[in-house]
């Protein structure tokens, strides 16, 4: 099993930088193949998971069966729960965390 940390901004930059984008868009299958072509099951952690871009990245990741779990990280638990409900998948885990709080991120 492999792990993957995803920042929506970094993924957006990757999308813009790639010349070989698929004709139909940026589905989760393309994303996992591009970032981990070995075919192993993936666990992804999306920072900013309650925002529009983070939710879209999580949605795309969940379209691929190779993604075993998607973790969403953000400060507000209620917003993360709303995003998990919107995604409608039991493969989503929420992690309320303020990444600016160094002590909390080290736990």
PDB file of N, CA, C and O in Angstrom, residues 44-51 54-55 58 62 69-98:
ATOM      1  N   UNK A  44      -4.868   8.611   0.382  1.00  0.00           N
ATOM      2  CA  UNK A  44      -4.555   9.997   0.067  1.00  0.00           C
ATOM      3  C   UNK A  44      -4.973  10.898   1.215  1.00  0.00           C
ATOM      4  O   UNK A  44      -5.985  10.654   1.876  1.00  0.00           O
ATOM      5  N   UNK A  45      -4.209  11.938   1.444  1.00  0.00           N
ATOM      6  CA  UNK A  45      -4.512  12.930   2.461  1.00  0.00           C
ATOM      7  C   UNK A  45      -4.615  14.276   1.759  1.00  0.00           C
ATOM      8  O   UNK A  45      -3.644  14.752   1.166  1.00  0.00           O
ATOM      9  N   UNK A  46      -5.793  14.887   1.802  1.00  0.00           N
ATOM     10  CA  UNK A  46      -6.045  16.137   1.091  1.00  0.00           C
ATOM     11  C   UNK A  46      -6.089  17.282   2.103  1.00  0.00           C
ATOM     12  O   UNK A  46      -6.986  17.337   2.939  1.00  0.00           O
ATOM     13  N   UNK A  47      -5.111  18.174   2.013  1.00  0.00           N
ATOM     14  CA  UNK A  47      -5.089  19.353   2.883  1.00  0.00           C
ATOM     15  C   UNK A  47      -5.999  20.411   2.287  1.00  0.00           C
ATOM     16  O   UNK A  47      -6.016  20.623   1.092  1.00  0.00           O
ATOM     17  N   UNK A  48      -6.765  21.079   3.138  1.00  0.00           N
ATOM     18  CA  UNK A  48      -7.771  22.012   2.643  1.00  0.00           C
ATOM     19  C   UNK A  48      -8.970  21.251   2.115  1.00  0.00           C
ATOM     20  O   UNK A  48      -9.632  21.671   1.166  1.00  0.00           O
ATOM     21  N   UNK A  49      -9.254  20.115   2.738  1.00  0.00           N
ATOM     22  CA  UNK A  49     -10.262  19.193   2.240  1.00  0.00           C
ATOM     23  C   UNK A  49     -11.688  19.681   2.308  1.00  0.00           C
ATOM     24  O   UNK A  49     -12.567  19.082   1.713  1.00  0.00           O
ATOM     25  N   UNK A  50     -11.949  20.783   3.007  1.00  0.00           N
ATOM     26  CA  UNK A  50     -13.317  21.271   3.075  1.00  0.00           C
ATOM     27  C   UNK A  50     -13.592  22.391   2.079  1.00  0.00           C
ATOM     28  O   UNK A  50     -14.719  22.828   1.941  1.00  0.00           O
ATOM     29  N   UNK A  51     -12.582  22.829   1.352  1.00  0.00           N
ATOM     30  CA  UNK A  51     -12.771  23.864   0.333  1.00  0.00           C
ATOM     31  C   UNK A  51     -13.246  23.264  -0.979  1.00  0.00           C
ATOM     32  O   UNK A  51     -13.317  22.047  -1.149  1.00  0.00           O
ATOM     33  N   UNK A  54     -10.344  21.281  -2.684  1.00  0.00           N
ATOM     34  CA  UNK A  54     -10.051  20.068  -1.925  1.00  0.00           C
ATOM     35  C   UNK A  54     -11.138  19.025  -2.087  1.00  0.00           C
ATOM     36  O   UNK A  54     -10.866  17.832  -2.255  1.00  0.00           O
ATOM     37  N   UNK A  55     -12.406  19.463  -2.035  1.00  0.00           N
ATOM     38  CA  UNK A  55     -13.525  18.539  -2.220  1.00  0.00           C
ATOM     39  C   UNK A  55     -13.516  17.953  -3.629  1.00  0.00           C
ATOM     40  O   UNK A  55     -13.794  16.764  -3.817  1.00  0.00           O
ATOM     41  N   UNK A  58     -10.779  15.325  -3.769  1.00  0.00           N
ATOM     42  CA  UNK A  58     -11.240  14.123  -3.059  1.00  0.00           C
ATOM     43  C   UNK A  58     -12.264  13.363  -3.907  1.00  0.00           C
ATOM     44  O   UNK A  58     -12.210  12.134  -4.002  1.00  0.00           O
ATOM     45  N   UNK A  62     -11.860   9.509  -5.299  1.00  0.00           N
ATOM     46  CA  UNK A  62     -12.824   8.464  -4.949  1.00  0.00           C
ATOM     47  C   UNK A  62     -13.417   7.760  -6.163  1.00  0.00           C
ATOM     48  O   UNK A  62     -14.009   6.688  -6.023  1.00  0.00           O
ATOM     49  N   UNK A  69      -8.503   4.857   0.814  1.00  0.00           N
ATOM     50  CA  UNK A  69      -8.989   5.863   1.765  1.00  0.00           C
ATOM     51  C   UNK A  69      -8.599   7.250   1.292  1.00  0.00           C
ATOM     52  O   UNK A  69      -7.523   7.432   0.709  1.00  0.00           O
ATOM     53  N   UNK A  70      -9.457   8.221   1.581  1.00  0.00           N
ATOM     54  CA  UNK A  70      -9.142   9.628   1.351  1.00  0.00           C
ATOM     55  C   UNK A  70      -9.345  10.347   2.675  1.00  0.00           C
ATOM     56  O   UNK A  70     -10.443  10.343   3.233  1.00  0.00           O
ATOM     57  N   UNK A  71      -8.278  10.918   3.191  1.00  0.00           N
ATOM     58  CA  UNK A  71      -8.353  11.706   4.419  1.00  0.00           C
ATOM     59  C   UNK A  71      -8.467  13.174   4.073  1.00  0.00           C
ATOM     60  O   UNK A  71      -7.773  13.665   3.178  1.00  0.00           O
ATOM     61  N   UNK A  72      -9.365  13.866   4.750  1.00  0.00           N
ATOM     62  CA  UNK A  72      -9.545  15.299   4.551  1.00  0.00           C
ATOM     63  C   UNK A  72      -9.031  16.031   5.779  1.00  0.00           C
ATOM     64  O   UNK A  72      -9.413  15.713   6.901  1.00  0.00           O
ATOM     65  N   UNK A  73      -8.163  17.022   5.570  1.00  0.00           N
ATOM     66  CA  UNK A  73      -7.593  17.804   6.665  1.00  0.00           C
ATOM     67  C   UNK A  73      -8.011  19.257   6.509  1.00  0.00           C
ATOM     68  O   UNK A  73      -7.870  19.835   5.436  1.00  0.00           O
ATOM     69  N   UNK A  74      -8.546  19.823   7.586  1.00  0.00           N
ATOM     70  CA  UNK A  74      -8.878  21.248   7.645  1.00  0.00           C
ATOM     71  C   UNK A  74      -9.124  21.606   9.106  1.00  0.00           C
ATOM     72  O   UNK A  74      -9.180  20.729   9.978  1.00  0.00           O
ATOM     73  N   UNK A  75      -9.303  22.886   9.378  1.00  0.00           N
ATOM     74  CA  UNK A  75      -9.461  23.337  10.761  1.00  0.00           C
ATOM     75  C   UNK A  75     -10.838  23.056  11.344  1.00  0.00           C
ATOM     76  O   UNK A  75     -10.953  22.734  12.518  1.00  0.00           O
ATOM     77  N   UNK A  76     -11.883  23.198  10.563  1.00  0.00           N
ATOM     78  CA  UNK A  76     -13.239  23.129  11.109  1.00  0.00           C
ATOM     79  C   UNK A  76     -13.867  21.752  10.900  1.00  0.00           C
ATOM     80  O   UNK A  76     -14.117  21.317   9.773  1.00  0.00           O
ATOM     81  N   UNK A  77     -14.143  21.069  12.003  1.00  0.00           N
ATOM     82  CA  UNK A  77     -14.714  19.723  11.958  1.00  0.00           C
ATOM     83  C   UNK A  77     -16.082  19.706  11.259  1.00  0.00           C
ATOM     84  O   UNK A  77     -16.369  18.807  10.468  1.00  0.00           O
ATOM     85  N   UNK A  78     -16.916  20.708  11.536  1.00  0.00           N
ATOM     86  CA  UNK A  78     -18.252  20.753  10.935  1.00  0.00           C
ATOM     87  C   UNK A  78     -18.178  20.847   9.416  1.00  0.00           C
ATOM     88  O   UNK A  78     -18.944  20.209   8.702  1.00  0.00           O
ATOM     89  N   UNK A  79     -17.244  21.649   8.919  1.00  0.00           N
ATOM     90  CA  UNK A  79     -17.075  21.787   7.473  1.00  0.00           C
ATOM     91  C   UNK A  79     -16.570  20.480   6.862  1.00  0.00           C
ATOM     92  O   UNK A  79     -16.997  20.090   5.769  1.00  0.00           O
ATOM     93  N   UNK A  80     -15.669  19.801   7.567  1.00  0.00           N
ATOM     94  CA  UNK A  80     -15.171  18.509   7.077  1.00  0.00           C
ATOM     95  C   UNK A  80     -16.298  17.474   7.042  1.00  0.00           C
ATOM     96  O   UNK A  80     -16.399  16.693   6.087  1.00  0.00           O
ATOM     97  N   UNK A  81     -17.137  17.471   8.069  1.00  0.00           N
ATOM     98  CA  UNK A  81     -18.265  16.535   8.089  1.00  0.00           C
ATOM     99  C   UNK A  81     -19.228  16.806   6.946  1.00  0.00           C
ATOM    100  O   UNK A  81     -19.752  15.872   6.328  1.00  0.00           O
ATOM    101  N   UNK A  82     -19.457  18.084   6.631  1.00  0.00           N
ATOM    102  CA  UNK A  82     -20.332  18.437   5.505  1.00  0.00           C
ATOM    103  C   UNK A  82     -19.735  17.953   4.181  1.00  0.00           C
ATOM    104  O   UNK A  82     -20.449  17.432   3.321  1.00  0.00           O
ATOM    105  N   UNK A  83     -18.430  18.093   4.038  1.00  0.00           N
ATOM    106  CA  UNK A  83     -17.767  17.617   2.814  1.00  0.00           C
ATOM    107  C   UNK A  83     -17.845  16.101   2.719  1.00  0.00           C
ATOM    108  O   UNK A  83     -18.127  15.555   1.651  1.00  0.00           O
ATOM    109  N   UNK A  84     -17.630  15.405   3.833  1.00  0.00           N
ATOM    110  CA  UNK A  84     -17.740  13.940   3.837  1.00  0.00           C
ATOM    111  C   UNK A  84     -19.148  13.509   3.435  1.00  0.00           C
ATOM    112  O   UNK A  84     -19.326  12.580   2.647  1.00  0.00           O
ATOM    113  N   UNK A  85     -20.165  14.194   3.962  1.00  0.00           N
ATOM    114  CA  UNK A  85     -21.548  13.886   3.604  1.00  0.00           C
ATOM    115  C   UNK A  85     -21.780  14.121   2.121  1.00  0.00           C
ATOM    116  O   UNK A  85     -22.400  13.305   1.437  1.00  0.00           O
ATOM    117  N   UNK A  86     -21.269  15.230   1.589  1.00  0.00           N
ATOM    118  CA  UNK A  86     -21.418  15.546   0.163  1.00  0.00           C
ATOM    119  C   UNK A  86     -20.747  14.482  -0.707  1.00  0.00           C
ATOM    120  O   UNK A  86     -21.291  14.084  -1.734  1.00  0.00           O
ATOM    121  N   UNK A  87     -19.576  14.008  -0.279  1.00  0.00           N
ATOM    122  CA  UNK A  87     -18.856  12.990  -1.053  1.00  0.00           C
ATOM    123  C   UNK A  87     -19.585  11.651  -1.006  1.00  0.00           C
ATOM    124  O   UNK A  87     -19.523  10.873  -1.955  1.00  0.00           O
ATOM    125  N   UNK A  88     -20.256  11.357   0.102  1.00  0.00           N
ATOM    126  CA  UNK A  88     -21.080  10.159   0.214  1.00  0.00           C
ATOM    127  C   UNK A  88     -20.330   8.848   0.103  1.00  0.00           C
ATOM    128  O   UNK A  88     -20.833   7.893  -0.486  1.00  0.00           O
ATOM    129  N   UNK A  89     -19.134   8.777   0.660  1.00  0.00           N
ATOM    130  CA  UNK A  89     -18.339   7.553   0.580  1.00  0.00           C
ATOM    131  C   UNK A  89     -17.847   7.147   1.963  1.00  0.00           C
ATOM    132  O   UNK A  89     -17.425   7.999   2.758  1.00  0.00           O
ATOM    133  N   UNK A  90     -17.875   5.858   2.224  1.00  0.00           N
ATOM    134  CA  UNK A  90     -17.333   5.364   3.492  1.00  0.00           C
ATOM    135  C   UNK A  90     -15.812   5.281   3.465  1.00  0.00           C
ATOM    136  O   UNK A  90     -15.187   4.918   4.456  1.00  0.00           O
ATOM    137  N   UNK A  91     -15.200   5.633   2.346  1.00  0.00           N
ATOM    138  CA  UNK A  91     -13.737   5.638   2.241  1.00  0.00           C
ATOM    139  C   UNK A  91     -13.136   6.979   2.673  1.00  0.00           C
ATOM    140  O   UNK A  91     -11.932   7.157   2.618  1.00  0.00           O
ATOM    141  N   UNK A  92     -13.985   7.929   3.107  1.00  0.00           N
ATOM    142  CA  UNK A  92     -13.508   9.251   3.512  1.00  0.00           C
ATOM    143  C   UNK A  92     -13.346   9.301   5.026  1.00  0.00           C
ATOM    144  O   UNK A  92     -14.245   8.912   5.766  1.00  0.00           O
ATOM    145  N   UNK A  93     -12.191   9.782   5.473  1.00  0.00           N
ATOM    146  CA  UNK A  93     -11.927  10.008   6.889  1.00  0.00           C
ATOM    147  C   UNK A  93     -11.626  11.489   7.074  1.00  0.00           C
ATOM    148  O   UNK A  93     -10.950  12.087   6.236  1.00  0.00           O
ATOM    149  N   UNK A  94     -12.131  12.063   8.162  1.00  0.00           N
ATOM    150  CA  UNK A  94     -11.850  13.476   8.408  1.00  0.00           C
ATOM    151  C   UNK A  94     -10.834  13.619   9.528  1.00  0.00           C
ATOM    152  O   UNK A  94     -10.784  12.811  10.453  1.00  0.00           O
ATOM    153  N   UNK A  95     -10.019  14.662   9.405  1.00  0.00           N
ATOM    154  CA  UNK A  95      -8.961  14.934  10.372  1.00  0.00           C
ATOM    155  C   UNK A  95      -8.940  16.431  10.666  1.00  0.00           C
ATOM    156  O   UNK A  95      -8.220  17.180  10.001  1.00  0.00           O
ATOM    157  N   UNK A  96      -9.750  16.881  11.655  1.00  0.00           N
ATOM    158  CA  UNK A  96      -9.721  18.305  12.005  1.00  0.00           C
ATOM    159  C   UNK A  96      -8.353  18.663  12.588  1.00  0.00           C
ATOM    160  O   UNK A  96      -7.913  18.039  13.548  1.00  0.00           O
ATOM    161  N   UNK A  97      -7.695  19.626  11.976  1.00  0.00           N
ATOM    162  CA  UNK A  97      -6.350  19.985  12.405  1.00  0.00           C
ATOM    163  C   UNK A  97      -5.989  21.354  11.864  1.00  0.00           C
ATOM    164  O   UNK A  97      -6.205  21.645  10.689  1.00  0.00           O
ATOM    165  N   UNK A  98      -5.430  22.183  12.717  1.00  0.00           N
ATOM    166  CA  UNK A  98      -4.865  23.461  12.288  1.00  0.00           C
ATOM    167  C   UNK A  98      -3.378  23.209  12.061  1.00  0.00           C
ATOM    168  O   UNK A  98      -2.627  23.046  13.015  1.00  0.00           O
TER     169      UNK A  98
END
